[in-house]
PDB file of C-alpha atoms in Angstrom:
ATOM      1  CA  UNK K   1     -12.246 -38.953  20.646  1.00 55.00           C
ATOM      2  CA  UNK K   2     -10.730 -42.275  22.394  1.00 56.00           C
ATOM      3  CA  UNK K   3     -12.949 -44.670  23.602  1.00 53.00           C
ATOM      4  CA  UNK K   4     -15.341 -47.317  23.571  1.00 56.00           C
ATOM      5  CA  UNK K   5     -17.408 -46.989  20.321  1.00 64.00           C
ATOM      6  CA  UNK K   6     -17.340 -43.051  21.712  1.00 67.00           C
ATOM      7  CA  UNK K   7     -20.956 -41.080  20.107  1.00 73.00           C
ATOM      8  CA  UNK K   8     -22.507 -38.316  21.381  1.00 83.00           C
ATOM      9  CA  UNK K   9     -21.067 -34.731  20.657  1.00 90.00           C
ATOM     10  CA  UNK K  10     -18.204 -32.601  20.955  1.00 94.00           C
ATOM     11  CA  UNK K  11     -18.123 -28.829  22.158  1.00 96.00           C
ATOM     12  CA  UNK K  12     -15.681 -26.735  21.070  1.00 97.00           C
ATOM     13  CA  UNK K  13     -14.967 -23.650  23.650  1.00 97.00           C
ATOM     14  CA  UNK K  14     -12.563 -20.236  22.588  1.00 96.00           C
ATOM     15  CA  UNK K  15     -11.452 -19.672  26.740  1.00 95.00           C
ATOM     16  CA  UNK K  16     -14.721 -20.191  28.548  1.00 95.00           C
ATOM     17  CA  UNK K  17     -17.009 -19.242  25.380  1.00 96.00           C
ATOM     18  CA  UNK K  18     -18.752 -22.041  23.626  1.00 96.00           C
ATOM     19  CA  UNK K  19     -17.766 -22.036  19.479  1.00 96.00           C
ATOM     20  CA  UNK K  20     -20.984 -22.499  17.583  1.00 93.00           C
ATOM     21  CA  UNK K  21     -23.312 -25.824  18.439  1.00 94.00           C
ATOM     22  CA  UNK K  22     -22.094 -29.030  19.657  1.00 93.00           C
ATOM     23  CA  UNK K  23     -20.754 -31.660  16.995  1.00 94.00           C
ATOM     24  CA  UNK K  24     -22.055 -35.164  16.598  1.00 91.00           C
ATOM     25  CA  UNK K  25     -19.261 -37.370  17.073  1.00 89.00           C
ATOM     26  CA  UNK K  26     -18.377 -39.302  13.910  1.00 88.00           C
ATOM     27  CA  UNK K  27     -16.271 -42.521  14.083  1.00 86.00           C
ATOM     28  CA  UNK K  28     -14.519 -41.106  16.973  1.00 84.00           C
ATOM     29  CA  UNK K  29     -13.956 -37.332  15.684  1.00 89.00           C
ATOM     30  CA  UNK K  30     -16.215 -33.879  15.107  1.00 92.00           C
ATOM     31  CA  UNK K  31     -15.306 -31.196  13.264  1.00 94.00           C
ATOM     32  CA  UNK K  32     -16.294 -27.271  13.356  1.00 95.00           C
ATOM     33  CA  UNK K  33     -15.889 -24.854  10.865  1.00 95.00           C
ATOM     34  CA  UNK K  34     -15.942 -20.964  12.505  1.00 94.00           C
ATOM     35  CA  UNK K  35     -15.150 -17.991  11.128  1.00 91.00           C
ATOM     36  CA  UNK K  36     -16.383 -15.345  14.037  1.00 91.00           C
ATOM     37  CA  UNK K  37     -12.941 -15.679  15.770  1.00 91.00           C
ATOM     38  CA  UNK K  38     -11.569 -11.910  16.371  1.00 87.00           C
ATOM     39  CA  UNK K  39      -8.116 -10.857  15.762  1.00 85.00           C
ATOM     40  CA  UNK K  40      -5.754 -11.507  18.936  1.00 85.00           C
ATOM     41  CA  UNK K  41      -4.962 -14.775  20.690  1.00 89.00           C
ATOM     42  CA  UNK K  42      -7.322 -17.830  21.264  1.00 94.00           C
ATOM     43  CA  UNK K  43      -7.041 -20.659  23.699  1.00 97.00           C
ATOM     44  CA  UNK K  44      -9.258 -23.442  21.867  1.00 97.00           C
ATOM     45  CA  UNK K  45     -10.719 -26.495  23.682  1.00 97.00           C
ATOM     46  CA  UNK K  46     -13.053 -29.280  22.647  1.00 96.00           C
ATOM     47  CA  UNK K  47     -15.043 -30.929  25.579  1.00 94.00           C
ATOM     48  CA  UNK K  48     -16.427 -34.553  25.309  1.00 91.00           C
ATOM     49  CA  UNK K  49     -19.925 -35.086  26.478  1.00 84.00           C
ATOM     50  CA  UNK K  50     -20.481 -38.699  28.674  1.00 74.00           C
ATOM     51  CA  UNK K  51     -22.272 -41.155  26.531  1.00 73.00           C
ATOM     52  CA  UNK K  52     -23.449 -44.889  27.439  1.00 70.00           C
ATOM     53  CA  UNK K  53     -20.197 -46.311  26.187  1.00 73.00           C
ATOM     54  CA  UNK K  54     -17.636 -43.449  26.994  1.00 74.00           C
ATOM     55  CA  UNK K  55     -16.875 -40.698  30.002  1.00 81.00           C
ATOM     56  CA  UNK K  56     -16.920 -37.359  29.290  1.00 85.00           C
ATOM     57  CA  UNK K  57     -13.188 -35.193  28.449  1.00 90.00           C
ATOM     58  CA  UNK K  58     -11.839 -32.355  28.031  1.00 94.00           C
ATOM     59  CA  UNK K  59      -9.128 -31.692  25.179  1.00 95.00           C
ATOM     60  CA  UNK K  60      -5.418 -29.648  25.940  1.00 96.00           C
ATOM     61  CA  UNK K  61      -5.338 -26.064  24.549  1.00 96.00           C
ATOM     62  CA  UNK K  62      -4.492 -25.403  21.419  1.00 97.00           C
ATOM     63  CA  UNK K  63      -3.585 -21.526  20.598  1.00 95.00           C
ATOM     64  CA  UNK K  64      -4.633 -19.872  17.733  1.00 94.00           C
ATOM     65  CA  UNK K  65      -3.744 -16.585  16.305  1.00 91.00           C
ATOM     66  CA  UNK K  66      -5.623 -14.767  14.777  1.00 90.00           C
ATOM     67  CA  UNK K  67      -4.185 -11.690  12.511  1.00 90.00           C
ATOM     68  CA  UNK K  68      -5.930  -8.133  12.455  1.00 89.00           C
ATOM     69  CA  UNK K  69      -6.602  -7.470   8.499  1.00 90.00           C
ATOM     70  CA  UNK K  70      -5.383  -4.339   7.386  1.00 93.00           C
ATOM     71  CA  UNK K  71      -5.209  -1.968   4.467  1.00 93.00           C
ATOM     72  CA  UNK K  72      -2.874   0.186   3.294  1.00 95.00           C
ATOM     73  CA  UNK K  73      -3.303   3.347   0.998  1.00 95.00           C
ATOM     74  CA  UNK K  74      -0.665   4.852  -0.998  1.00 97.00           C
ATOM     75  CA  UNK K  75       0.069   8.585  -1.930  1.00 96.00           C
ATOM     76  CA  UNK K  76       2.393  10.685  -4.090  1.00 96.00           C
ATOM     77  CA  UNK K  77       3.521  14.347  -3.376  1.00 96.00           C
ATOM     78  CA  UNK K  78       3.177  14.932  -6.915  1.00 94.00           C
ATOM     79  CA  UNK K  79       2.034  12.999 -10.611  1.00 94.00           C
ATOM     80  CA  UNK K  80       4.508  14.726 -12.700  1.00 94.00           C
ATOM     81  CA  UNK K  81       8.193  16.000 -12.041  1.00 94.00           C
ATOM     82  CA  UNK K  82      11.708  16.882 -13.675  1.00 91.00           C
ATOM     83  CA  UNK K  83      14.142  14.442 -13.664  1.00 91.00           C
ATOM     84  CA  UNK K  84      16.241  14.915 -10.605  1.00 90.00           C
ATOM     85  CA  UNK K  85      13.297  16.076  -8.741  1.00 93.00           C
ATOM     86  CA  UNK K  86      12.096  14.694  -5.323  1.00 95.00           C
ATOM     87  CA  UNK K  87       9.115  12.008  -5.342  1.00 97.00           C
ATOM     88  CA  UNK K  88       7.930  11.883  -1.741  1.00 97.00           C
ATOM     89  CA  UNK K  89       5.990   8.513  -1.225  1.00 98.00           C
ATOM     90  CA  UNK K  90       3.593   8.074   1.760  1.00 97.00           C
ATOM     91  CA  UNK K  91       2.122   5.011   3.391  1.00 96.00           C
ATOM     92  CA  UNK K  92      -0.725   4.640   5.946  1.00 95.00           C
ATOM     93  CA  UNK K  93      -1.934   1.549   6.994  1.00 94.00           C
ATOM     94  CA  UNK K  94      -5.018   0.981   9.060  1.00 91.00           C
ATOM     95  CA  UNK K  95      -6.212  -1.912  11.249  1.00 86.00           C
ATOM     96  CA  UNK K  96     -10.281  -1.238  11.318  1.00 70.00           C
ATOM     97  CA  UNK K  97      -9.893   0.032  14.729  1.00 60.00           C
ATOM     98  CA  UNK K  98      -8.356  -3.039  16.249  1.00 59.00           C
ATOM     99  CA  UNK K  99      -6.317  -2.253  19.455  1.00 54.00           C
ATOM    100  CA  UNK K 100      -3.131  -3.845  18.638  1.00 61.00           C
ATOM    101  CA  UNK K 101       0.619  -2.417  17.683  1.00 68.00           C
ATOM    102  CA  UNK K 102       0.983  -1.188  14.364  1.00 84.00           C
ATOM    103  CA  UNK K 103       4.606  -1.450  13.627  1.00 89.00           C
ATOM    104  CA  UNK K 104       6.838  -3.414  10.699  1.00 94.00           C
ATOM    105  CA  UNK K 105       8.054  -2.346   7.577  1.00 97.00           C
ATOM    106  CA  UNK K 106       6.947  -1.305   4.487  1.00 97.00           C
ATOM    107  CA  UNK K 107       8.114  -1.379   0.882  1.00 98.00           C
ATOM    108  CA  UNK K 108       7.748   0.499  -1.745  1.00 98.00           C
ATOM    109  CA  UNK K 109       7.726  -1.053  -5.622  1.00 97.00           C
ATOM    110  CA  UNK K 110       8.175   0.019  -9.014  1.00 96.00           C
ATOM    111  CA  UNK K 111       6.413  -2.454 -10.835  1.00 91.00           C
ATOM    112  CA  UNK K 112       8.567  -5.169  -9.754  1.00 90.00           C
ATOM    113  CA  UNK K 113      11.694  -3.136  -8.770  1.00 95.00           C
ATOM    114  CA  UNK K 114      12.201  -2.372  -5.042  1.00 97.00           C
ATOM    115  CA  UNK K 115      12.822   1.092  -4.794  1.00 97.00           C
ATOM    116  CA  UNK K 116      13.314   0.850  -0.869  1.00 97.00           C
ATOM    117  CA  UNK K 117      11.526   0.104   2.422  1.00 97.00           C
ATOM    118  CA  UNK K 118      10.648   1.986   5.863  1.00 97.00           C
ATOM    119  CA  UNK K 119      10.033   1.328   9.142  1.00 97.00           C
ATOM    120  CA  UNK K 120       5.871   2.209  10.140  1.00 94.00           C
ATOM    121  CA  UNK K 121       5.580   4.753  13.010  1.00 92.00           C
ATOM    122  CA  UNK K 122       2.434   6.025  13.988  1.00 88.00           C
ATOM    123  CA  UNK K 123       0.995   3.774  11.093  1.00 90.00           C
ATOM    124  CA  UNK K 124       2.963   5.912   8.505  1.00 94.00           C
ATOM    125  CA  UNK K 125       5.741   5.108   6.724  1.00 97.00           C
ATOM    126  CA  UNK K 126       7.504   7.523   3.950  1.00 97.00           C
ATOM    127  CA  UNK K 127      10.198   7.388   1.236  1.00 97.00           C
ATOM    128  CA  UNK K 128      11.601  10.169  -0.876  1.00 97.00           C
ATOM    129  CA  UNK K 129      13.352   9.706  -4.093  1.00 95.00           C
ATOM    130  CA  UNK K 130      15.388  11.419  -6.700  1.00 94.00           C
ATOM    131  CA  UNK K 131      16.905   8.884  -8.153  1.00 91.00           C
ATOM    132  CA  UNK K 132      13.771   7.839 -10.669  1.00 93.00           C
ATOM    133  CA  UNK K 133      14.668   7.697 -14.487  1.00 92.00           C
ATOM    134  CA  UNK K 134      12.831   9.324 -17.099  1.00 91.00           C
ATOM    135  CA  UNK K 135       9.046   7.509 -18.155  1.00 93.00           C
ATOM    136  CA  UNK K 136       6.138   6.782 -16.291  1.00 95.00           C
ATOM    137  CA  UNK K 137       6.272   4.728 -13.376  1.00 96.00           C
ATOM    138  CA  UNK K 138       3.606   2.863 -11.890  1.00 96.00           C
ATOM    139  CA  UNK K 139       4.626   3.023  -7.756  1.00 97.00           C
ATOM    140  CA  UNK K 140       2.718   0.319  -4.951  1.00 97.00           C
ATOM    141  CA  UNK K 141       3.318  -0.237  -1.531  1.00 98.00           C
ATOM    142  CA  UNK K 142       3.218  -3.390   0.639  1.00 98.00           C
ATOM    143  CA  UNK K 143       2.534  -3.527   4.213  1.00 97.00           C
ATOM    144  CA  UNK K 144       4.902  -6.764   6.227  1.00 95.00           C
ATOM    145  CA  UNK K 145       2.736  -7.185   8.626  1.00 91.00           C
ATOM    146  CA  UNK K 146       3.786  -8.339  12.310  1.00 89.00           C
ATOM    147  CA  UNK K 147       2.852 -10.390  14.758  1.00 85.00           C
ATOM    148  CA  UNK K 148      -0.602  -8.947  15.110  1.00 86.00           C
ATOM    149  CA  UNK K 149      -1.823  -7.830  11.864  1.00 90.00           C
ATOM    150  CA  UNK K 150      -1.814  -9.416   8.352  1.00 92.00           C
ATOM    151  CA  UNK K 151      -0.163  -7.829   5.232  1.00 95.00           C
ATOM    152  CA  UNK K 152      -1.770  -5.879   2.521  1.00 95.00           C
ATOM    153  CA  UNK K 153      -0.957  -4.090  -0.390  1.00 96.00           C
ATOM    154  CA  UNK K 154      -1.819  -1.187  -1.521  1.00 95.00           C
ATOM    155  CA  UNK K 155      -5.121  -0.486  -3.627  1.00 86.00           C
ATOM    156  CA  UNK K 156      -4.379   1.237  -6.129  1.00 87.00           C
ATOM    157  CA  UNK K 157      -0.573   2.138  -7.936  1.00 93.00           C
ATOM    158  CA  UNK K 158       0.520   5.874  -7.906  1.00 95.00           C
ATOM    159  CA  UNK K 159       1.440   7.080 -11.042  1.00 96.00           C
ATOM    160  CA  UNK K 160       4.153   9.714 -11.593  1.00 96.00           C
ATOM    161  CA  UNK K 161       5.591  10.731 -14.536  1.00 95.00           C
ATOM    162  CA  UNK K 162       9.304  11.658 -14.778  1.00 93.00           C
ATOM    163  CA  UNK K 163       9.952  14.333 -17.595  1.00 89.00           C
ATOM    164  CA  UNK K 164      13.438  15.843 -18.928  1.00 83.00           C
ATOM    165  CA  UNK K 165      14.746  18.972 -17.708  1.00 78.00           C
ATOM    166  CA  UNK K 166      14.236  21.771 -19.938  1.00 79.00           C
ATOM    167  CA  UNK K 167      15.678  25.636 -20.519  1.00 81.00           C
ATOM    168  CA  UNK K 168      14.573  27.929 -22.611  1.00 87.00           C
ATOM    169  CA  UNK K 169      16.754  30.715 -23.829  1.00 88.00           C
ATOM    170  CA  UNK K 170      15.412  33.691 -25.795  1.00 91.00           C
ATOM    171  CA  UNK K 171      17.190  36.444 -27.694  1.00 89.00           C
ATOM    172  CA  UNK K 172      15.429  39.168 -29.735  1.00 90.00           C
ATOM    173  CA  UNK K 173      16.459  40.294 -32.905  1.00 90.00           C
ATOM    174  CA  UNK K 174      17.069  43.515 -33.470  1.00 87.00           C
ATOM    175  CA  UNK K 175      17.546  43.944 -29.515  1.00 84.00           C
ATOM    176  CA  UNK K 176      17.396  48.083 -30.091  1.00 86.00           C
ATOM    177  CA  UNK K 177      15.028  49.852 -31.998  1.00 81.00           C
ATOM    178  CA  UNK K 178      12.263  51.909 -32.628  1.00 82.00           C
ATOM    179  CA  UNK K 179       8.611  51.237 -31.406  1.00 79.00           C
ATOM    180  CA  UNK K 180       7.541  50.214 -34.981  1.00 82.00           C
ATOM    181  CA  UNK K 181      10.682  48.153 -35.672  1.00 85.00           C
ATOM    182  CA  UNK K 182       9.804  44.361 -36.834  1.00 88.00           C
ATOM    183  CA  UNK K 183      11.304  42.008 -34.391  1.00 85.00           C
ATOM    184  CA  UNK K 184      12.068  38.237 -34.035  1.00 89.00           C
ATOM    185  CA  UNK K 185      11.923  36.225 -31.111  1.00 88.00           C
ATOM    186  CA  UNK K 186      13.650  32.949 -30.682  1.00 88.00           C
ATOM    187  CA  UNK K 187      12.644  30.446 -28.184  1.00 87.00           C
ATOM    188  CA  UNK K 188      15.606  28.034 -27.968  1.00 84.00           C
ATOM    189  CA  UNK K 189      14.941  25.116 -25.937  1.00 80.00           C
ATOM    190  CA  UNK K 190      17.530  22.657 -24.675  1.00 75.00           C
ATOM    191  CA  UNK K 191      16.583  19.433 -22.127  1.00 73.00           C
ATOM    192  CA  UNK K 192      19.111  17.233 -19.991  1.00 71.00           C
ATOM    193  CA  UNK K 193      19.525  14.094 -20.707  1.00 67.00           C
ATOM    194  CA  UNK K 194      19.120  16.069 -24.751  1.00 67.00           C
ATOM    195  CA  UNK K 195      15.667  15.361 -26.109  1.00 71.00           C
ATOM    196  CA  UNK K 196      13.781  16.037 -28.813  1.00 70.00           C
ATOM    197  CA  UNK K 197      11.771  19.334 -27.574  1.00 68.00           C
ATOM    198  CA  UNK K 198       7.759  19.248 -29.132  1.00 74.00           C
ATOM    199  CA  UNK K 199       4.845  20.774 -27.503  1.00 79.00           C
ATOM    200  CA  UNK K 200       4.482  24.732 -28.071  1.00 87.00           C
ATOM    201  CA  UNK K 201       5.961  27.980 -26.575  1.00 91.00           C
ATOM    202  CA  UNK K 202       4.269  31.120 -25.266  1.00 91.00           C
ATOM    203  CA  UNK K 203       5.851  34.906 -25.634  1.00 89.00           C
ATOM    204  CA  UNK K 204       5.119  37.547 -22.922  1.00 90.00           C
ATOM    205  CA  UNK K 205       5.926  41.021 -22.177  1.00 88.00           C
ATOM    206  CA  UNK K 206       5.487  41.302 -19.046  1.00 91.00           C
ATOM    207  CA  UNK K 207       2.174  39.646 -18.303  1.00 92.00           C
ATOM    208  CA  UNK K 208       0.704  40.085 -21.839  1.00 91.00           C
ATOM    209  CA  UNK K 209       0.470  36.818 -23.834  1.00 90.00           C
ATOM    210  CA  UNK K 210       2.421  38.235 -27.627  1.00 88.00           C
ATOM    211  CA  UNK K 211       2.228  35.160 -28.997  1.00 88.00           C
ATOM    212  CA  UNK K 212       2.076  31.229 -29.107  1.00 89.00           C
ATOM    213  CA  UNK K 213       3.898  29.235 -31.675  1.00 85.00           C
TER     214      UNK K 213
END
């Protein structure tokens, strides 16, 4: 505030609403600290009372934007899959209810790899993969925000597990033979890339559960 020795207060106004109480007027400036500003745009002013030393003013406009927060939850089509197999990814983002575009972009992470982004429609924005190596991978999301709404990330990682392919090839030995013949079954299991098979096999005829070894 310019003036002579200038006291009194200061209001502060978003458009034609006053912001909080008026400010005393402290070697020629007052301060306010508000946080009940909604998301959108803001025209702020600060209007000068009329002391005995100075004439009341009004201040120009100063805009202020003011972002929507949002959130933005992640999901996975599935926790565990072969490799080779297709990991659908899907965002949604949400801005509480605030009336405002949700558009922009968002990515999708492994840890700190970008695996690759898309565009938000409808709030939604998907990626599929097949491309994911074998181990577990720990997937987020983050939302770009625009010119509306603030960025987020997402809450919580999705998890999914990439395994080796496997085939299992059986033979039977003797393959003819009577009812009370002694027979061997062999279980051979191979994996691409070639692992190290462990874990168990089951034998069935038909729907019966023979054996598990």
């Amino acid at each position: 505030v310019l003036g002579s020795k200038p006291a009194g207060s200061v209001t502060f106004f978003d458009g034609p609403n006053v912001l909080g109480a008026p400010v005393p007027v402290v070697d020629g400036k007052a301060s306010l600290v508000t946080t009940v500003l909604s998301a959108g745009q803001h025209a702020i002013t600060a209007r000068y009372l009329d002391d005995s030393n100075s004439i009341g003013s009004v201040s120009n406009s100063v805009q202020q934007t003011i972002l929507a927060s949002t959130s933005l939850s992640l999901q996975s089509n599935a926790d565990k899959v072969a490799l080779g197999a297709p990991v659908d990814l899907m965002a949604k983002v949400s801005n509480a209810g605030v009336n405002n575009g949700l558009d922009g972009t968002v990515s999708f992470l492994d840890g700190g790899t970008l695996l690759g982004s898309a565009d938000l429609i409808d709030g939604k924005a998907s990626l599929s993969l097949v491309d994911l190596g074998i181990g577990t991978h720990a997937i987020s999301a983050v939302y770009s925000g625009n010119s509306s709404n603030n960025i987020s990330t997402s809450v919580a990682n999705v998890r999914v597990e990439v395994l080796a392919r496997s085939e299992v090839a059986l033979t039977i030995n003797p393959a003819v033979g009577g009812r009370s013949q002694v027979r061997t079954l062999t279980a051979a299991i191979t994996s691409e890339p070639a692992t190290k098979a462990k874990g168990s096999v089951n034998f069935y005829s038909g729907a019966k559960l023979l054996n598990s070894t």
